[in-house]
XYZ file of C-alpha atoms in Angstrom:
766
model
C -15.867 -23.357 -1.282
C -12.345 -23.448 -3.067
C -9.967 -25.468 -1.285
C -6.833 -23.888 0.121
C -3.689 -26.158 0.211
C -0.720 -25.651 1.998
C 2.324 -26.670 0.434
C 5.684 -27.553 3.049
C 8.360 -25.261 2.183
C 11.756 -26.996 0.648
C 10.146 -29.026 -2.086
C 10.647 -28.046 -5.975
C 13.725 -26.267 -5.299
C 15.744 -27.369 -8.042
C 15.077 -24.419 -9.741
C 16.539 -22.162 -7.192
C 19.968 -20.881 -7.100
C 22.246 -18.789 -4.800
C 25.379 -16.969 -4.393
C 28.394 -18.620 -3.366
C 28.988 -18.310 0.593
C 31.635 -16.159 1.342
C 32.986 -18.396 4.100
C 36.872 -18.005 3.765
C 36.838 -14.854 5.938
C 39.198 -16.070 8.996
C 41.437 -12.969 9.213
C 38.337 -11.981 10.664
C 37.042 -11.806 14.137
C 33.389 -13.916 13.584
C 32.121 -10.789 15.281
C 32.317 -8.669 12.006
C 29.774 -11.345 10.459
C 26.616 -11.443 9.190
C 24.938 -14.580 8.271
C 22.025 -14.672 5.415
C 21.202 -18.019 5.761
C 18.888 -18.855 2.512
C 15.386 -20.201 2.729
C 13.668 -21.572 0.033
C 12.266 -19.143 -2.479
C 15.060 -17.244 -2.066
C 14.038 -15.652 1.299
C 17.115 -14.830 3.735
C 17.053 -15.251 7.567
C 19.881 -12.290 8.266
C 21.336 -12.802 12.011
C 23.890 -9.881 13.041
C 25.435 -9.079 16.510
C 23.872 -5.365 15.897
C 22.016 -3.193 14.024
C 24.304 -2.067 11.766
C 25.446 -5.536 10.988
C 21.498 -6.145 10.390
C 21.005 -3.914 8.330
C 23.986 -4.694 6.314
C 22.840 -7.841 5.884
C 19.074 -6.987 4.845
C 19.992 -4.920 2.324
C 22.855 -6.972 0.876
C 19.880 -9.965 0.325
C 17.514 -7.413 -0.885
C 19.997 -6.127 -3.771
C 20.767 -10.045 -4.562
C 17.495 -9.840 -5.800
C 16.434 -6.335 -6.179
C 19.525 -3.875 -7.230
C 18.285 -2.886 -10.611
C 15.006 -1.800 -8.849
C 16.612 -0.455 -5.376
C 18.790 2.001 -7.603
C 16.002 2.813 -9.850
C 14.730 4.491 -6.926
C 17.925 5.865 -5.674
C 17.359 7.871 -9.084
C 14.185 8.874 -8.310
C 14.571 10.234 -4.737
C 17.297 11.876 -5.262
C 15.710 13.950 -8.674
C 17.767 12.238 -11.335
C 15.555 11.172 -13.239
C 15.386 13.961 -16.073
C 19.540 13.748 -16.165
C 19.203 9.380 -17.297
C 15.813 9.386 -18.934
C 15.390 12.731 -19.958
C 12.323 15.299 -18.738
C 9.068 13.976 -20.179
C 9.739 10.498 -19.236
C 7.278 9.528 -16.575
C 7.911 8.797 -12.861
C 5.738 7.680 -10.076
C 7.300 9.664 -7.039
C 4.157 7.627 -4.802
C 1.049 6.369 -6.181
C 0.874 8.991 -8.958
C 2.311 9.423 -12.459
C 3.838 12.717 -13.438
C 6.791 13.880 -15.652
C 10.195 13.168 -14.503
C 11.154 16.253 -14.766
C 8.119 17.169 -12.048
C 9.116 14.155 -10.004
C 12.900 15.941 -10.066
C 11.782 19.272 -8.904
C 9.702 17.352 -6.230
C 12.070 15.382 -4.437
C 15.219 17.889 -4.996
C 12.837 21.062 -3.769
C 10.377 19.903 -1.387
C 12.393 17.754 1.194
C 15.840 19.005 3.536
C 18.295 15.876 3.464
C 20.704 17.599 5.870
C 17.692 18.203 8.362
C 16.517 14.873 7.839
C 19.981 12.995 8.214
C 20.925 15.117 11.268
C 17.766 14.730 13.105
C 18.407 10.714 12.106
C 22.123 10.761 13.557
C 20.905 13.158 16.717
C 17.961 10.913 17.790
C 17.880 8.077 16.325
C 21.226 6.487 16.581
C 19.431 2.623 16.119
C 17.881 3.615 12.959
C 21.005 5.256 11.336
C 23.097 2.023 11.970
C 20.280 0.536 10.278
C 20.212 2.614 7.290
C 24.161 2.888 6.842
C 24.348 -0.687 7.323
C 21.860 -0.946 4.662
C 23.852 1.283 2.087
C 26.712 -0.727 2.593
C 25.117 -4.469 2.372
C 24.394 -3.309 -1.161
C 27.340 -2.147 -1.977
C 28.848 -5.543 -0.992
C 26.755 -6.753 -3.076
C 27.134 -4.275 -6.293
C 30.870 -5.257 -5.649
C 30.396 -9.058 -5.523
C 31.416 -11.680 -8.363
C 27.930 -12.776 -9.375
C 26.198 -8.528 -9.287
C 26.228 -9.073 -13.031
C 24.046 -11.609 -13.288
C 21.584 -11.169 -11.361
C 21.023 -7.396 -12.588
C 20.028 -7.937 -16.177
C 17.856 -5.267 -16.287
C 20.094 -2.785 -15.794
C 23.654 -4.478 -16.711
C 25.722 -1.989 -17.982
C 23.442 1.244 -17.240
C 25.218 4.497 -16.185
C 23.192 4.762 -12.929
C 24.523 2.246 -11.796
C 26.670 3.106 -8.849
C 26.980 2.389 -5.178
C 24.661 4.571 -3.245
C 24.989 5.765 0.395
C 23.510 6.206 3.667
C 21.820 9.493 2.756
C 20.492 7.707 -0.546
C 18.329 5.237 1.734
C 17.277 7.479 4.217
C 16.042 9.388 0.946
C 14.120 5.566 0.030
C 12.291 5.681 3.541
C 11.407 9.781 3.086
C 9.338 9.007 0.143
C 7.187 6.168 1.868
C 6.951 8.173 4.410
C 4.851 10.817 1.869
C 3.157 8.169 0.298
C -0.390 9.406 1.189
C 0.049 12.572 1.452
C 3.028 15.324 0.254
C 3.915 12.740 -3.344
C 0.107 13.397 -3.855
C 0.705 16.325 -5.042
C 4.206 16.175 -6.295
C 3.429 17.706 -10.083
C 1.266 20.234 -7.785
C 4.320 21.933 -5.941
C 6.993 21.672 -9.000
C 4.899 23.672 -11.389
C 3.441 26.338 -8.480
C 4.446 29.687 -10.163
C 2.679 33.476 -9.405
C -0.138 34.462 -11.661
C 2.306 36.894 -13.184
C 5.229 34.536 -14.131
C 5.560 33.512 -17.823
C 4.248 30.102 -18.419
C 6.280 26.807 -18.248
C 6.511 24.407 -21.406
C 6.006 21.739 -18.662
C 3.831 23.697 -16.827
C 0.854 20.641 -16.472
C -1.428 22.418 -13.675
C -4.265 23.377 -16.077
C -4.631 19.684 -17.108
C -6.624 17.226 -16.010
C -5.536 15.467 -12.660
C -2.624 12.684 -12.403
C -3.239 9.138 -13.198
C -3.364 7.025 -10.097
C -2.528 4.441 -11.973
C -3.352 2.245 -8.348
C -6.843 3.968 -7.572
C -9.446 1.581 -5.863
C -6.524 -1.161 -5.561
C -3.737 0.397 -3.053
C -5.156 -0.488 0.217
C -5.584 -3.480 2.239
C -7.900 -6.262 4.140
C -6.243 -7.184 7.870
C -8.402 -9.577 10.448
C -7.420 -10.842 13.847
C -8.893 -13.941 15.796
C -9.186 -14.283 19.144
C -9.315 -17.170 21.871
C -12.895 -16.879 22.248
C -13.206 -17.603 18.234
C -10.111 -20.591 17.921
C -10.024 -24.384 17.933
C -6.642 -23.650 19.750
C -7.251 -20.398 22.011
C -4.363 -18.388 20.557
C -4.249 -15.365 18.382
C -5.159 -15.858 14.144
C -3.654 -13.196 12.234
C -4.238 -12.636 8.860
C -2.572 -9.931 6.495
C -3.584 -8.941 2.896
C -2.026 -5.877 1.996
C -2.840 -4.286 -1.838
C -0.045 -2.903 -3.399
C 1.894 -2.588 -6.435
C 3.410 -6.107 -7.978
C 6.127 -3.277 -9.977
C 7.883 -0.429 -8.492
C 9.726 0.662 -5.365
C 6.461 -0.689 -3.145
C 7.422 -3.962 -4.039
C 7.221 -6.135 -0.159
C 10.320 -8.544 0.338
C 10.218 -11.658 2.878
C 13.124 -11.557 5.071
C 13.403 -13.159 8.707
C 15.602 -10.800 11.016
C 17.976 -11.777 13.822
C 20.144 -10.221 16.499
C 20.437 -12.626 19.203
C 18.449 -10.927 22.606
C 17.303 -8.422 21.307
C 15.071 -8.762 18.348
C 13.520 -11.859 16.323
C 10.635 -11.617 13.544
C 9.751 -12.478 10.494
C 7.652 -11.144 7.532
C 7.728 -9.013 4.270
C 9.492 -5.275 4.367
C 9.303 -2.697 1.380
C 11.386 -2.257 -0.988
C 14.658 -0.648 0.451
C 13.247 -0.248 3.952
C 15.675 -1.675 6.758
C 12.907 -3.459 9.010
C 10.168 -6.353 8.519
C 6.820 -3.757 8.377
C 4.289 -6.845 8.224
C 4.889 -9.842 10.144
C 5.262 -12.263 13.299
C 7.859 -12.638 16.249
C 7.954 -15.419 18.663
C 4.862 -13.980 20.503
C 2.721 -11.245 18.325
C 1.987 -10.970 14.768
C 0.332 -8.115 12.709
C -0.508 -6.356 9.591
C -1.180 -2.794 8.311
C -3.983 -1.366 5.984
C -4.065 1.897 4.640
C -5.734 4.189 7.095
C -8.610 6.848 6.317
C -6.830 9.428 8.874
C -5.877 13.103 6.956
C -2.461 13.431 6.694
C -2.666 16.767 4.953
C -4.838 19.906 4.879
C -4.586 22.373 2.601
C -4.165 26.468 3.564
C -5.746 29.598 1.667
C -3.673 31.941 1.745
C -4.846 35.807 1.288
C -2.592 37.912 -0.723
C -1.155 41.300 -0.492
C -2.923 43.332 -3.481
C -0.792 43.560 -6.153
C 2.328 41.339 -4.272
C 1.162 37.626 -5.522
C 4.313 36.307 -3.298
C 2.926 37.925 0.072
C 0.173 36.564 2.290
C -1.565 37.935 5.080
C -1.608 36.117 8.658
C -3.400 37.999 11.449
C -3.587 41.370 9.424
C 0.297 41.210 9.067
C 2.269 40.482 5.430
C 4.422 38.009 5.676
C 6.401 36.954 2.413
C 6.880 33.488 0.718
C 10.536 31.431 0.504
C 11.549 31.482 -3.209
C 13.902 28.745 -3.004
C 15.819 27.772 -6.797
C 15.793 24.133 -7.394
C 17.783 23.246 -10.390
C 17.719 19.610 -11.995
C 20.071 18.155 -14.628
C 18.278 17.146 -17.857
C 19.322 14.580 -20.980
C 18.368 16.796 -24.005
C 17.130 14.693 -27.330
C 20.721 15.644 -28.711
C 22.546 13.400 -25.895
C 23.763 16.317 -23.735
C 22.754 16.934 -20.028
C 22.055 20.841 -19.204
C 20.247 22.458 -16.037
C 17.485 23.413 -16.012
C 16.190 25.591 -12.626
C 13.169 26.542 -11.080
C 11.607 28.581 -8.621
C 9.491 26.613 -6.023
C 7.991 28.494 -2.821
C 7.037 28.004 0.489
C 5.057 29.702 3.436
C 5.104 29.251 7.242
C 2.479 26.107 6.329
C 4.456 24.891 3.984
C 5.082 24.399 -0.042
C 2.432 26.041 -2.134
C 0.866 23.945 -4.162
C -1.400 25.327 -7.786
C -3.487 21.827 -9.180
C -6.620 23.930 -10.779
C -8.882 20.586 -10.842
C -8.698 20.664 -7.472
C -9.489 24.492 -7.132
C -5.805 25.186 -5.778
C -5.246 27.633 -7.968
C -2.889 31.252 -7.471
C -4.498 34.242 -8.761
C -4.192 37.913 -7.708
C -6.288 36.807 -4.568
C -5.924 33.496 -2.806
C -2.884 30.838 -3.181
C -2.797 27.555 -1.554
C -0.074 26.201 0.861
C 0.053 22.282 1.718
C 0.236 21.457 5.256
C 2.186 17.783 5.190
C 2.234 15.893 8.649
C 4.854 13.552 6.711
C 7.327 15.591 5.464
C 9.802 14.660 8.553
C 8.889 12.030 10.006
C 11.823 10.336 11.079
C 10.261 7.931 13.550
C 9.118 5.615 11.383
C 11.873 3.001 11.519
C 11.844 3.150 15.614
C 8.282 2.565 15.154
C 8.424 -0.634 13.440
C 11.310 -1.774 15.779
C 9.401 -0.827 18.391
C 6.825 -3.721 16.481
C 9.180 -5.879 15.830
C 10.330 -6.632 19.821
C 6.629 -6.442 20.849
C 5.731 -9.363 23.566
C 2.082 -8.799 23.424
C -0.958 -6.904 21.326
C -1.350 -4.671 24.579
C 2.628 -4.590 24.220
C 2.572 -3.455 20.633
C -0.244 -0.970 21.371
C 1.551 0.675 24.223
C 4.919 0.676 21.763
C 2.851 2.571 19.275
C 1.799 5.103 21.327
C 5.186 5.757 22.840
C 6.819 5.954 18.889
C 3.854 7.304 17.189
C 5.918 7.122 14.282
C 3.318 4.953 11.936
C 2.606 7.270 8.669
C -0.466 6.488 7.002
C -1.730 2.764 8.431
C -3.886 0.921 10.938
C -2.971 -1.585 13.053
C -4.706 -5.048 13.717
C -2.360 -7.748 15.506
C -2.857 -11.019 17.191
C -0.973 -12.777 20.321
C 0.127 -16.080 21.219
C -2.270 -16.023 23.920
C -5.393 -15.227 21.696
C -5.712 -11.270 22.384
C -6.121 -9.171 18.882
C -6.056 -5.607 18.356
C -7.297 -2.870 16.122
C -5.906 0.498 16.110
C -5.272 3.610 14.009
C -2.279 5.009 16.289
C -1.178 6.888 12.849
C 0.562 10.553 12.547
C -2.684 12.815 11.596
C -2.687 16.967 12.068
C -4.159 18.320 15.633
C -7.202 18.825 14.058
C -11.268 19.207 15.111
C -13.147 18.904 12.552
C -16.610 20.490 13.066
C -18.556 23.267 12.281
C -17.650 24.925 15.158
C -14.437 25.198 13.487
C -14.426 28.192 11.775
C -10.320 27.824 10.959
C -11.631 24.938 8.172
C -13.339 26.573 4.900
C -13.767 23.169 3.320
C -13.917 19.512 3.739
C -15.767 19.724 7.393
C -18.228 17.056 6.211
C -15.818 14.707 4.660
C -16.408 15.589 1.438
C -12.534 15.948 1.186
C -9.552 17.111 2.164
C -9.340 20.093 4.873
C -8.742 23.479 3.525
C -7.918 25.826 6.273
C -7.649 29.789 6.440
C -4.534 30.536 6.276
C -4.938 34.100 7.391
C -4.800 33.012 10.983
C -1.704 32.078 12.753
C -4.899 30.061 15.314
C -5.309 28.614 12.606
C -1.121 26.880 12.114
C -1.534 23.235 13.058
C 1.895 22.096 11.340
C 4.335 23.290 14.206
C 2.410 21.677 17.258
C 2.716 18.047 18.233
C 0.212 15.492 15.997
C -3.059 14.544 17.287
C -2.535 13.246 20.850
C -2.416 8.930 21.218
C -5.159 9.250 23.827
C -7.689 10.761 21.120
C -6.956 7.714 19.024
C -9.200 4.960 18.311
C -8.302 1.325 19.573
C -9.733 -1.503 20.688
C -8.095 -5.149 22.351
C -10.824 -8.087 22.399
C -10.857 -11.962 22.420
C -13.176 -12.143 19.872
C -12.191 -10.658 16.177
C -11.640 -7.211 14.509
C -10.554 -6.377 11.340
C -10.319 -3.329 9.017
C -10.583 -3.281 4.943
C -9.950 0.723 4.649
C -12.615 2.245 6.090
C -12.596 4.380 9.624
C -11.945 2.198 12.413
C -14.491 2.736 14.356
C -16.568 -0.160 12.787
C -14.103 -2.920 13.629
C -16.815 -6.570 13.555
C -20.341 -6.906 12.752
C -21.191 -5.181 16.198
C -18.230 -3.866 17.449
C -17.841 0.225 17.203
C -15.384 2.719 18.638
C -17.226 5.830 20.277
C -15.824 9.589 20.061
C -13.493 8.337 17.028
C -12.049 12.385 15.772
C -13.470 13.153 11.946
C -9.498 13.702 10.714
C -9.038 10.309 11.352
C -12.207 9.170 9.860
C -15.934 10.202 9.391
C -18.364 8.003 11.580
C -21.554 6.172 10.345
C -20.861 6.402 7.395
C -21.528 3.112 4.475
C -19.258 0.813 4.467
C -17.268 0.432 0.993
C -18.248 -2.866 -0.489
C -14.627 -4.727 0.761
C -15.678 -4.485 4.313
C -19.062 -5.432 3.922
C -18.040 -8.581 2.478
C -14.880 -9.072 5.118
C -18.152 -8.656 7.728
C -20.077 -11.346 5.397
C -16.957 -13.513 4.864
C -16.031 -13.647 8.612
C -19.322 -14.442 9.812
C -20.057 -16.830 7.874
C -16.577 -18.183 8.378
C -17.490 -18.355 12.187
C -20.647 -19.980 12.345
C -19.379 -22.587 9.966
C -17.125 -23.332 12.643
C -19.870 -23.115 15.565
C -18.180 -19.694 16.415
C -15.204 -21.245 18.347
C -12.941 -24.016 16.374
C -11.518 -21.447 13.874
C -8.548 -23.516 12.108
C -5.524 -20.935 9.997
C -6.955 -22.682 7.446
C -10.265 -21.435 7.949
C -8.707 -17.774 8.222
C -7.114 -18.072 5.199
C -10.289 -18.884 3.253
C -11.923 -15.168 4.362
C -9.792 -14.153 1.811
C -8.891 -16.680 -0.603
C -12.453 -17.817 -1.500
C -12.653 -15.124 -3.937
C -16.432 -14.381 -3.869
C -17.662 -11.423 -5.255
C -19.967 -9.208 -2.692
C -21.749 -7.304 -5.321
C -22.569 -10.572 -7.121
C -24.397 -11.813 -3.212
C -26.242 -7.982 -3.341
C -27.526 -8.039 -7.284
C -27.802 -11.828 -8.566
C -31.186 -12.657 -6.857
C -32.712 -9.060 -7.664
C -31.049 -9.344 -11.628
C -32.039 -13.187 -12.301
C -35.738 -12.061 -11.533
C -35.552 -9.007 -13.583
C -33.710 -11.240 -16.558
C -36.696 -13.685 -15.671
C -39.326 -11.220 -16.155
C -38.273 -8.693 -18.047
C -39.730 -8.251 -21.447
C -38.906 -7.056 -24.750
C -35.457 -7.981 -23.395
C -32.408 -7.632 -26.689
C -30.547 -9.992 -28.445
C -28.201 -9.082 -26.349
C -29.450 -8.958 -23.108
C -31.046 -12.396 -23.596
C -27.186 -13.485 -24.049
C -26.054 -11.430 -21.088
C -28.794 -13.380 -18.524
C -28.045 -16.601 -19.912
C -24.520 -16.252 -18.750
C -24.770 -15.056 -15.750
C -27.200 -18.056 -14.875
C -23.971 -19.780 -14.619
C -21.582 -17.912 -12.699
C -20.928 -19.095 -9.640
C -20.377 -15.201 -7.966
C -16.736 -15.968 -7.851
C -13.452 -14.094 -9.067
C -11.697 -17.407 -9.542
C -9.683 -18.237 -12.533
C -11.719 -21.010 -13.665
C -14.894 -18.918 -13.314
C -17.187 -18.228 -16.254
C -19.114 -15.075 -16.389
C -17.465 -12.735 -13.684
C -15.847 -10.366 -16.583
C -19.239 -10.263 -17.914
C -20.528 -9.078 -14.500
C -17.599 -7.051 -14.352
C -17.857 -5.140 -16.877
C -21.720 -4.664 -16.461
C -21.162 -3.812 -12.744
C -18.801 -1.127 -13.533
C -21.696 0.549 -14.981
C -24.925 -0.374 -13.071
C -23.450 0.321 -9.517
C -23.349 4.412 -10.744
C -27.158 4.401 -11.694
C -29.076 6.677 -9.400
C -32.197 5.348 -6.996
C -30.242 1.890 -7.700
C -30.575 0.821 -3.677
C -34.522 0.570 -2.120
C -33.230 -0.563 1.440
C -31.451 2.800 2.578
C -28.334 2.906 4.514
C -28.429 1.738 8.581
C -25.397 2.031 11.420
C -27.164 -1.041 12.499
C -26.979 -3.127 9.125
C -23.029 -2.229 8.094
C -22.993 -5.644 6.038
C -26.412 -5.450 4.022
C -27.110 -1.901 3.649
C -27.805 0.096 1.576
C -29.195 -3.160 -0.808
C -31.494 -4.565 -2.704
C -31.702 -3.588 -6.700
C -34.998 -0.948 -6.773
C -35.943 -3.375 -10.331
C -39.549 -2.022 -9.228
C -38.470 1.281 -10.286
C -39.161 1.487 -14.400
C -35.739 3.739 -15.029
C -33.438 1.181 -12.776
C -34.986 -1.668 -14.316
C -34.478 0.032 -17.973
C -30.815 1.278 -16.673
C -29.554 -2.451 -15.759
C -30.669 -4.021 -18.831
C -28.805 -0.903 -20.641
C -25.456 -2.147 -18.479
C -26.283 -5.789 -19.633
C -26.613 -4.930 -23.170
C -23.195 -2.809 -23.123
C -21.453 -5.181 -20.912
C -22.360 -7.976 -23.351
C -21.435 -5.312 -26.303
C -17.896 -4.227 -25.010
C -17.026 -8.053 -24.587
C -18.420 -8.991 -28.260
C -16.436 -6.605 -29.645
C -13.581 -7.508 -28.109
C -13.998 -11.106 -29.500
C -14.389 -13.000 -26.226
C -17.683 -14.899 -25.632
C -19.632 -13.789 -22.837
C -19.109 -16.929 -20.228
C -15.337 -16.115 -21.222
C -12.867 -17.616 -17.467
C -11.473 -15.111 -16.098
C -7.872 -16.728 -16.440
C -7.887 -16.111 -20.242
C -8.284 -12.079 -19.575
C -6.826 -11.577 -15.866
C -3.416 -12.610 -15.625
C 0.850 -11.850 -15.142
C 2.905 -12.226 -18.418
C 6.311 -14.320 -16.841
C 8.833 -15.647 -19.289
C 7.403 -18.982 -18.532
C 3.910 -17.375 -19.884
C 0.596 -16.704 -18.855
C 0.015 -16.990 -15.170
C -4.223 -16.561 -14.022
C -4.163 -14.125 -11.556
C -7.709 -14.843 -9.059
C -9.402 -11.890 -7.642
C -12.162 -8.780 -8.011
C -11.820 -5.242 -8.138
C -12.397 -3.110 -5.393
C -16.060 -2.122 -6.639
C -17.125 -5.903 -6.546
C -16.107 -6.245 -2.932
C -14.011 -9.256 -3.722
C -11.264 -9.456 -0.852
C -8.800 -10.954 -2.807
C -8.323 -7.266 -4.801
C -6.425 -7.470 -8.059
C -6.248 -4.511 -10.268
C -5.126 -4.300 -14.125
C -5.917 -1.949 -15.897
C -9.113 -1.907 -18.528
C -10.338 -4.552 -21.041
C -9.121 -4.715 -24.229
C -7.872 -7.412 -26.752
C -5.141 -8.964 -24.916
C -7.409 -9.100 -21.644
C -7.423 -6.806 -18.590
C -4.153 -4.440 -18.890
C -1.302 -6.047 -17.019
C 1.292 -3.702 -17.378
C 0.983 -2.036 -13.763
C -0.734 -4.765 -11.433
C -1.866 -3.800 -7.501
C -3.492 -6.211 -5.271
C -2.821 -8.786 -2.339
C 1.117 -9.020 -2.595
C 2.388 -10.176 0.944
C -0.473 -12.791 1.802
C 0.096 -14.061 5.616
C -1.784 -16.340 7.834
C 0.063 -16.700 11.796
C -0.871 -18.416 14.162
C 0.966 -20.908 17.053
C 1.617 -24.548 17.510
C 2.937 -25.800 20.140
C 4.046 -22.829 21.350
C 5.414 -21.615 18.683
C 4.425 -19.124 15.470
C 3.633 -20.758 12.424
C 2.797 -18.854 9.231
C 1.321 -20.418 6.193
C 2.354 -17.166 3.562
C 2.575 -15.898 -0.174
C 4.520 -13.176 -1.752
C 2.175 -13.668 -4.558
C 4.819 -11.708 -7.331
C 8.366 -13.707 -5.775
C 10.697 -12.479 -4.405
C 12.604 -10.628 -7.557
C 11.978 -7.715 -9.956
C 14.572 -9.786 -12.504
C 12.886 -11.385 -14.599
C 15.853 -14.032 -15.796
C 15.867 -15.014 -12.306
C 13.560 -18.039 -11.006
C 12.397 -15.939 -7.709
C 10.574 -13.443 -10.493
C 7.653 -15.583 -10.941
C 7.963 -19.086 -8.704
C 5.334 -17.759 -6.066
C 2.593 -16.517 -8.711
C 2.273 -20.019 -10.001
C 1.092 -21.285 -6.481
C -1.309 -18.109 -5.837
C -2.758 -18.908 -8.847
C -4.300 -22.118 -6.868
C -4.610 -20.689 -4.142
C -1.405 -22.247 -2.340
C 0.003 -20.917 0.743
C 3.678 -21.822 1.886
C 4.142 -23.384 5.417
C 6.610 -20.864 6.856
C 7.854 -22.350 10.134
C 9.093 -19.861 12.435
C 12.618 -21.775 12.559
C 12.586 -23.008 8.986
C 16.019 -25.039 7.948
C 18.212 -22.987 5.509
C 19.227 -24.698 2.330
C 22.237 -21.915 1.980
C 24.398 -20.403 4.082
C 26.575 -17.155 3.605
C 29.279 -15.254 5.910
C 29.248 -12.010 5.121
C 32.212 -9.272 6.423
C 30.703 -6.470 7.848
C 33.428 -3.425 7.031
C 34.541 -1.464 10.155
C 32.976 1.714 10.716
């Protein structure tokens, strides 16, 4: 097992720099001030008297390190990428890449900002105060004397300008549809009737846009209760896997309004509250849920009228909406480009021929999105941040019901733990008896529903009741690694989980199986009742490769007994004998195994032991090496992996550090971890292997890793933000935590961590 070291924060800080204090404002009363106490590694503690002030300090602090990133995101959500970067450049409205023009059409045509703002102002006053304060805080930083030095990547760019509350509102709206509407950005933007002339940028017939982060975006979360911990309190491990670049980077902070909220953790960029973190009484994390946030509606068209569809036998006409986007031409002029997008009672019309969603003279398809108008996100995380226990946190999830697409795992100071999926899903009963469902009832993809009957329209009804959502409170342990919530530990099962939340009784993904194995091994080593925070951290950070635990014994026997092996196969067998079955920077053989397993895992009839729900961790399993075709396919995969490494001039025992790293101004920093298909808990999602190693332009994986416990009655975290607080390469906070992460070093972060610099900010009047 790798030794996991915890550094005391506050050392080796000579390279850190902070903006000057604005304390000379005696003309204003103290109540008009927000204090930002800067802790090591650029982590701010914002203290304010009200929510607008808290938003102000949070926006200021985030912009201090990420103003260019935020302003770039604002350009995206306002549909202005084509104005500044041209129509053909790439944009990432969610996790998929589309053209700038399609992204702009999506954001300008899919959302209704007027309706969103009206709802915030009327029904979510504290949330709007946070949003408006956040915008003011960002602008305060943009106007500060040292802003230009902190914004090297966008200095002098024409799109650098103050933001509005509506800008921040739209950044939050983008986050609400990351696993629903944004996945159809191109399908929405390119949808046109079959009789319309083809668009120059129509990509509906092309292959689906590449999801750069497929198999990487997700999370692990573990909660250990009083029955298994040494101190008989709760321990929470949060291990979200998210992009290291772009608008969904996390940012560490602490937020305090005395007497109202006091929370520490990390927030997604542009979000005004902690998303994953802890307060004095409870700690929590989130994992991406398997619940379906949307359905597709098949529309039966009126013959001869491709913009009319039948509902209960009556024709309804699609709503045509013109969307205009300013586009920068190659000549440097900005010209308007207009498209018509189409809406139905169910939602937006989408065309994606690669997904079987084609608009012809008989049918069309509309997207019903449960997250498009979700304005409860901030209220929900405000309620989470003020929870007093795991059970109170669960009550808050049910009261607000505003989580968009995540599960919740929590632990409290008394040792009660929680696993719950209380996210928003449509109120759709998935079963063969539901005749509204045309496709997908067996868990084979998104639900396609019959749009010819009004009884099938769930879009105007409330979401699935929280009483039907899966949740459990316990004292031993729970976990989630992005499989359905029905299985929450080795033997724990939830009954009657609605299929739209997650299909029960299916094999778990390798990472979930590794979670069970790692936790059970750790508990056995600690005799089930002496788990410490360092033990809990080791569950994630020992970098064991689950596929290796299943494959290596049979693979060794195959290598030993195979006749007529090729030289390539012999070389692979010899190299894999030396591998430690982990994905650490020092591991020799990890690269070879990864390239082998990427091919071998898809061999037909690979396993000789079938899946059984009573053995989640080990089934399916045991390589079917007695099957001649499987045996030969495995040897072929070994030979192919060998040839690939040789063609790239890598030795078969190349250390993982030589090919899996982050490029930083200070050089290459090795990144530990493996891939989803390997079952490594510490995910490191990179591009394909090339002559320079694994593509590192878009890293996805372990991001904000926190281990929270209670010591002497106070919460304390061991945490790391793997990529650092800043997106600016000229700032030390860009990569100061990456080098620690490469060595599995977590920072000790007491709740009341001393500050090393303090600013007093003046909040503008209302």
